[in-house]
Amino acid sequence: MSDFTAYAVATVSSPLTSLADAPRQGDEGAPDAWLVVDPRYAEAARDMRPGADILLLTWLDRADRTVQVVHPRGDLARPEQGVFSTRSPDRPNPIGLHRVTVREVDGLRLRVSGLEAIDGTPVLDVKPVLDPISDR
Amino acid sequence: MSDFTAYAVATVSSPLTSLADAPRQGDEGAPDAWLVVDPRYAEAARDMRPGADILLLTWLDRADRTVQVVHPRGDLARPEQGVFSTRSPDRPNPIGLHRVTVREVDGLRLRVSGLEAIDGTPVLDVKPVLDPISDR
């Protein structure tokens, strides 16, 4: 078996509503956003605390999954590269990886800073940053 | 829609064949492993080079997806935590995140060091490490 079904465990609520508005990386000026945790996963999220640095894995549901080569950052002056060597959202499995900081916890809503994902983006997983150097 | 279908773009070939043998993190003594890229994704992988530090996203297909709280690292002396605050493989979407270094490229086979995933683990995505500090 080589197909796997992932579920949204949370959804991004953000003032960023279009890809045109979204910075390409979260350190390029993204506003605060909220993660709205699905109540079915409340237990998994129960120990989230303000100040925590976390990794979010999202499903970039507007991506083009047929794309295998891109000009990095859409810059036509740069030669095409295989998407596994880029952070293009267009890729066979459009999973976004975002490092953010939890600023506020309000029940099943988590406010985070530094998230470049647009409003409505599904969240697949939340992991702690284990090591500031390696992120292992 | 809140279900998403991911595909294996590569598979891990490793001397680690059981969970009991696998270190919990790649810096805890994992042997070299090979990533065998599915030929359908050859273009996406075409720019992988020895020396590259990459992030692998895997699907931990032996995980228990119903688990929402765990004793961290299986240590019963440590209080239970919600899995989003841990790196437990047991979680709603059992996606593993691994930082490894490419050591050798042989066609569609990539030898990597520091990978704790066991033989046969499906790989969902490969991304470059953008920044040694933040991994954004």
CSV table of C-alpha atoms in Angstrom, one decimal:
chain,number,residue,atom,x,y,z
A,1,MET,CA,0.0,0.0,0.0
A,2,SER,CA,1.4,3.4,-0.9
A,3,ASP,CA,-1.6,5.8,-0.4
A,4,PHE,CA,-2.2,7.3,3.0
A,5,THR,CA,-5.1,9.3,4.3
A,6,ALA,CA,-4.4,12.3,6.4
A,7,TYR,CA,-6.9,14.3,8.3
A,8,ALA,CA,-7.1,18.0,9.3
A,9,VAL,CA,-6.5,18.1,13.1
A,10,ALA,CA,-6.8,21.9,13.1
A,11,THR,CA,-7.4,24.8,10.7
A,12,VAL,CA,-5.6,28.1,10.2
A,13,SER,CA,-7.6,31.3,10.8
A,14,SER,CA,-5.6,34.2,9.4
A,15,PRO,CA,-6.0,37.6,8.0
A,16,LEU,CA,-4.0,36.3,5.0
A,17,THR,CA,-6.7,35.2,2.6
A,18,SER,CA,-4.9,35.0,-0.7
A,19,LEU,CA,-1.7,33.4,-1.9
A,20,ALA,CA,-0.8,36.8,-3.4
A,21,ASP,CA,-0.8,38.3,0.1
A,22,ALA,CA,1.1,35.5,1.8
A,23,PRO,CA,4.9,35.9,2.4
A,24,ARG,CA,6.8,33.0,1.1
A,25,GLN,CA,8.4,32.3,4.5
A,26,GLY,CA,7.0,33.1,8.0
A,27,ASP,CA,9.9,35.4,8.9
A,28,GLU,CA,9.0,37.7,6.0
A,29,GLY,CA,6.2,39.6,7.7
A,30,ALA,CA,3.4,37.2,8.4
A,31,PRO,CA,0.7,38.5,10.8
A,32,ASP,CA,-0.4,36.5,13.8
A,33,ALA,CA,-2.8,33.7,13.0
A,34,TRP,CA,-5.0,31.3,15.0
A,35,LEU,CA,-5.0,27.6,14.9
A,36,VAL,CA,-8.4,26.2,15.6
A,37,VAL,CA,-8.1,22.7,16.9
A,38,ASP,CA,-10.7,20.1,15.9
A,39,PRO,CA,-12.4,19.1,19.2
A,40,ARG,CA,-11.7,15.4,18.3
A,41,TYR,CA,-8.0,16.2,18.9
A,42,ALA,CA,-8.4,18.2,22.0
A,43,GLU,CA,-6.4,15.7,24.1
A,44,ALA,CA,-3.5,15.7,21.7
A,45,ALA,CA,-3.3,19.5,22.0
A,46,ARG,CA,-3.9,19.7,25.8
A,47,ASP,CA,-0.3,20.6,26.7
A,48,MET,CA,0.2,23.5,24.3
A,49,ARG,CA,1.5,26.5,26.2
A,50,PRO,CA,2.3,30.1,25.3
A,51,GLY,CA,6.0,30.6,24.5
A,52,ALA,CA,6.3,27.1,22.9
A,53,ASP,CA,8.2,26.9,19.6
A,54,ILE,CA,6.4,24.4,17.5
A,55,LEU,CA,6.5,23.0,14.0
A,56,LEU,CA,3.3,22.9,12.0
A,57,LEU,CA,2.7,20.5,9.2
A,58,THR,CA,0.0,21.8,6.9
A,59,TRP,CA,-1.7,20.5,3.8
A,60,LEU,CA,-1.3,23.2,1.1
A,61,ASP,CA,-4.6,22.4,-0.5
A,62,ARG,CA,-4.2,25.0,-3.4
A,63,ALA,CA,-0.9,23.6,-4.6
A,64,ASP,CA,-0.4,21.9,-8.0
A,65,ARG,CA,0.6,18.3,-7.2
A,66,THR,CA,1.7,17.6,-10.8
A,67,VAL,CA,4.6,20.1,-10.6
A,68,GLN,CA,8.1,18.5,-10.3
A,69,VAL,CA,10.4,21.3,-11.4
A,70,VAL,CA,10.2,25.0,-10.6
A,71,HIS,CA,12.1,28.2,-10.8
A,72,PRO,CA,13.0,28.7,-7.1
A,73,ARG,CA,10.8,31.4,-5.6
A,74,GLY,CA,9.1,31.9,-9.0
A,75,ASP,CA,12.2,33.8,-10.2
A,76,LEU,CA,12.5,33.0,-13.9
A,77,ALA,CA,16.1,34.2,-13.8
A,78,ARG,CA,17.0,31.2,-11.6
A,79,PRO,CA,17.3,27.8,-13.3
A,80,GLU,CA,14.6,25.2,-12.8
A,81,GLN,CA,15.1,22.8,-10.0
A,82,GLY,CA,13.5,19.6,-8.9
A,83,VAL,CA,11.0,20.5,-6.2
A,84,PHE,CA,12.6,18.3,-3.6
A,85,SER,CA,15.5,20.8,-3.7
A,86,THR,CA,13.1,23.7,-3.1
A,87,ARG,CA,10.4,24.8,-0.7
A,88,SER,CA,7.9,25.2,-3.5
A,89,PRO,CA,4.3,24.6,-2.3
A,90,ASP,CA,3.7,22.9,-5.7
A,91,ARG,CA,5.0,19.3,-5.1
A,92,PRO,CA,3.7,15.7,-5.1
A,93,ASN,CA,2.6,15.8,-1.5
A,94,PRO,CA,2.0,19.5,-0.7
A,95,ILE,CA,2.9,19.4,2.9
A,96,GLY,CA,4.0,22.8,4.4
A,97,LEU,CA,6.5,23.0,7.2
A,98,HIS,CA,6.3,26.1,9.4
A,99,ARG,CA,8.1,27.0,12.6
A,100,VAL,CA,6.0,29.3,14.7
A,101,THR,CA,5.7,30.4,18.3
A,102,VAL,CA,2.6,30.0,20.4
A,103,ARG,CA,1.5,33.4,21.8
A,104,GLU,CA,-1.8,32.6,23.5
A,105,VAL,CA,-3.9,29.6,24.2
A,106,ASP,CA,-7.7,30.1,24.4
A,107,GLY,CA,-9.3,26.7,24.8
A,108,LEU,CA,-9.0,25.0,21.4
A,109,ARG,CA,-7.7,28.2,19.8
A,110,LEU,CA,-3.9,28.8,19.7
A,111,ARG,CA,-2.6,32.2,18.5
A,112,VAL,CA,0.8,31.8,16.8
A,113,SER,CA,3.3,34.3,15.3
A,114,GLY,CA,5.3,33.9,12.1
A,115,LEU,CA,2.8,31.7,10.1
A,116,GLU,CA,2.7,32.4,6.3
A,117,ALA,CA,-0.1,30.0,5.6
A,118,ILE,CA,-3.4,31.4,4.3
A,119,ASP,CA,-6.8,31.4,6.0
A,120,GLY,CA,-8.4,27.9,5.9
A,121,THR,CA,-5.2,26.0,5.5
A,122,PRO,CA,-5.6,22.5,7.1
A,123,VAL,CA,-3.1,21.5,9.8
A,124,LEU,CA,-2.0,17.9,9.8
A,125,ASP,CA,0.4,17.8,12.7
A,126,VAL,CA,2.0,19.9,15.5
A,127,LYS,CA,5.4,18.9,16.9
A,128,PRO,CA,7.6,20.6,19.4
A,129,VAL,CA,11.0,22.0,18.3
A,130,LEU,CA,13.4,19.6,20.0
A,131,ASP,CA,16.6,21.4,19.3
A,132,PRO,CA,17.1,24.9,18.0
A,133,ILE,CA,20.0,23.8,15.9
A,134,SER,CA,18.8,20.6,14.3
A,135,ASP,CA,15.0,20.5,14.8
A,136,ARG,CA,15.3,16.7,15.1
B,1,MET,CA,-13.1,18.5,2.6
B,2,SER,CA,-10.8,17.4,5.4
B,3,ASP,CA,-9.2,14.2,4.2
B,4,PHE,CA,-6.1,14.2,2.1
B,5,THR,CA,-4.4,11.5,0.2
B,6,ALA,CA,-0.6,11.3,0.3
B,7,TYR,CA,1.5,9.1,-1.8
B,8,ALA,CA,4.9,7.5,-1.2
B,9,VAL,CA,7.5,9.3,-3.4
B,10,ALA,CA,10.3,7.2,-2.1
B,11,THR,CA,10.9,4.3,0.4
B,12,VAL,CA,13.5,3.8,3.0
B,13,SER,CA,15.9,0.9,2.6
B,14,SER,CA,17.7,0.4,5.9
B,15,PRO,CA,19.4,-2.2,8.0
B,16,LEU,CA,17.0,-1.2,10.8
B,17,THR,CA,14.2,-3.6,10.4
B,18,SER,CA,12.3,-3.4,13.7
B,19,LEU,CA,11.1,-0.6,15.9
B,20,ALA,CA,13.0,-2.2,18.8
B,21,ASP,CA,16.3,-1.6,16.9
B,22,ALA,CA,15.5,1.9,15.8
B,23,PRO,CA,17.0,4.8,17.8
B,24,ARG,CA,14.3,7.4,18.8
B,25,GLN,CA,16.2,10.2,17.1
B,26,GLY,CA,18.6,10.1,14.2
B,27,ASP,CA,21.5,11.5,16.2
B,28,GLU,CA,21.3,8.5,18.6
B,29,GLY,CA,23.3,6.1,16.4
B,30,ALA,CA,21.3,5.4,13.3
B,31,PRO,CA,23.2,3.6,10.5
B,32,ASP,CA,23.2,5.0,6.9
B,33,ALA,CA,20.1,4.2,4.9
B,34,TRP,CA,19.1,4.5,1.3
B,35,LEU,CA,16.1,6.4,-0.1
B,36,VAL,CA,14.8,4.7,-3.1
B,37,VAL,CA,12.9,7.3,-5.2
B,38,ASP,CA,9.8,6.1,-7.1
B,39,PRO,CA,10.6,6.6,-10.8
B,40,ARG,CA,7.5,8.7,-11.2
B,41,TYR,CA,9.1,11.4,-9.1
B,42,ALA,CA,12.5,11.3,-10.7
B,43,GLU,CA,12.2,14.9,-11.9
B,44,ALA,CA,11.4,16.2,-8.5
B,45,ALA,CA,14.6,14.5,-7.1
B,46,ARG,CA,16.9,15.4,-10.0
B,47,ASP,CA,18.9,18.1,-8.2
B,48,MET,CA,19.7,16.1,-5.0
B,49,ARG,CA,23.5,16.3,-4.4
B,50,PRO,CA,25.9,14.7,-1.9
B,51,GLY,CA,26.4,17.0,1.1
B,52,ALA,CA,22.9,18.4,1.0
B,53,ASP,CA,21.2,18.7,4.4
B,54,ILE,CA,17.5,17.7,3.9
B,55,LEU,CA,14.4,17.2,5.8
B,56,LEU,CA,12.5,14.0,5.1
B,57,LEU,CA,8.8,13.7,5.9
B,58,THR,CA,7.8,10.1,6.3
B,59,TRP,CA,4.6,8.2,7.0
B,60,LEU,CA,5.1,6.1,10.1
B,61,ASP,CA,2.9,3.3,8.9
B,62,ARG,CA,3.2,1.2,12.0
B,63,ALA,CA,2.0,4.0,14.4
B,64,ASP,CA,-1.2,3.9,16.4
B,65,ARG,CA,-3.2,6.8,15.1
B,66,THR,CA,-5.8,6.6,18.0
B,67,VAL,CA,-3.2,7.7,20.6
B,68,GLN,CA,-3.5,11.3,21.8
B,69,VAL,CA,-1.5,11.2,25.1
B,70,VAL,CA,1.7,9.4,25.8
B,71,HIS,CA,4.4,9.2,28.4
B,72,PRO,CA,7.3,11.0,26.6
B,73,ARG,CA,9.8,8.6,25.2
B,74,GLY,CA,7.8,5.8,26.7
B,75,ASP,CA,9.1,6.7,30.2
B,76,LEU,CA,6.4,5.9,32.7
B,77,ALA,CA,8.1,8.1,35.2
B,78,ARG,CA,7.3,11.1,33.1
B,79,PRO,CA,3.7,12.4,33.2
B,80,GLU,CA,1.5,11.9,30.2
B,81,GLN,CA,1.5,14.7,27.6
B,82,GLY,CA,-0.7,15.4,24.6
B,83,VAL,CA,1.1,14.1,21.5
B,84,PHE,CA,1.3,17.5,19.8
B,85,SER,CA,3.7,18.4,22.6
B,86,THR,CA,5.9,15.3,21.9
B,87,ARG,CA,7.7,13.6,19.0
B,88,SER,CA,5.7,10.3,19.6
B,89,PRO,CA,5.3,8.4,16.4
B,90,ASP,CA,1.8,7.5,17.7
B,91,ARG,CA,-0.4,10.5,16.7
B,92,PRO,CA,-3.4,11.3,14.5
B,93,ASN,CA,-1.3,11.8,11.4
B,94,PRO,CA,1.9,9.8,11.9
B,95,ILE,CA,4.2,12.0,9.9
B,96,GLY,CA,7.8,11.7,10.9
B,97,LEU,CA,10.2,14.6,10.4
B,98,HIS,CA,13.9,13.7,10.0
B,99,ARG,CA,16.9,15.8,9.3
B,100,VAL,CA,19.5,13.9,7.4
B,101,THR,CA,22.5,14.5,5.1
B,102,VAL,CA,22.8,13.1,1.6
B,103,ARG,CA,26.1,11.1,1.3
B,104,GLU,CA,25.8,9.6,-2.1
B,105,VAL,CA,23.5,9.8,-5.2
B,106,ASP,CA,23.3,6.7,-7.4
B,107,GLY,CA,20.5,7.3,-9.9
B,108,LEU,CA,17.3,7.2,-8.0
B,109,ARG,CA,18.9,5.9,-4.9
B,110,LEU,CA,20.2,8.4,-2.3
B,111,ARG,CA,22.3,7.3,0.6
B,112,VAL,CA,21.7,9.4,3.8
B,113,SER,CA,23.1,9.4,7.3
B,114,GLY,CA,21.3,10.0,10.5
B,115,LEU,CA,18.0,8.4,9.6
B,116,GLU,CA,16.2,6.5,12.4
B,117,ALA,CA,13.3,5.3,10.3
B,118,ILE,CA,13.0,1.5,9.7
B,119,ASP,CA,13.2,-0.4,6.5
B,120,GLY,CA,10.2,0.1,4.2
B,121,THR,CA,9.1,3.4,5.7
B,122,PRO,CA,7.3,5.5,3.0
B,123,VAL,CA,8.7,8.9,2.3
B,124,LEU,CA,6.1,11.6,1.6
B,125,ASP,CA,8.4,14.6,0.9
B,126,VAL,CA,11.9,15.9,0.8
B,127,LYS,CA,12.8,19.5,1.5
B,128,PRO,CA,16.0,21.4,1.7
B,129,VAL,CA,17.1,22.8,5.1
B,130,LEU,CA,16.8,26.5,4.4
B,131,ASP,CA,18.4,27.9,7.6
B,132,PRO,CA,20.5,25.9,10.0
B,133,ILE,CA,19.0,27.8,12.9
B,134,SER,CA,15.3,27.9,12.1
B,135,ASP,CA,14.7,25.2,9.4
B,136,ARG,CA,12.1,27.6,8.0
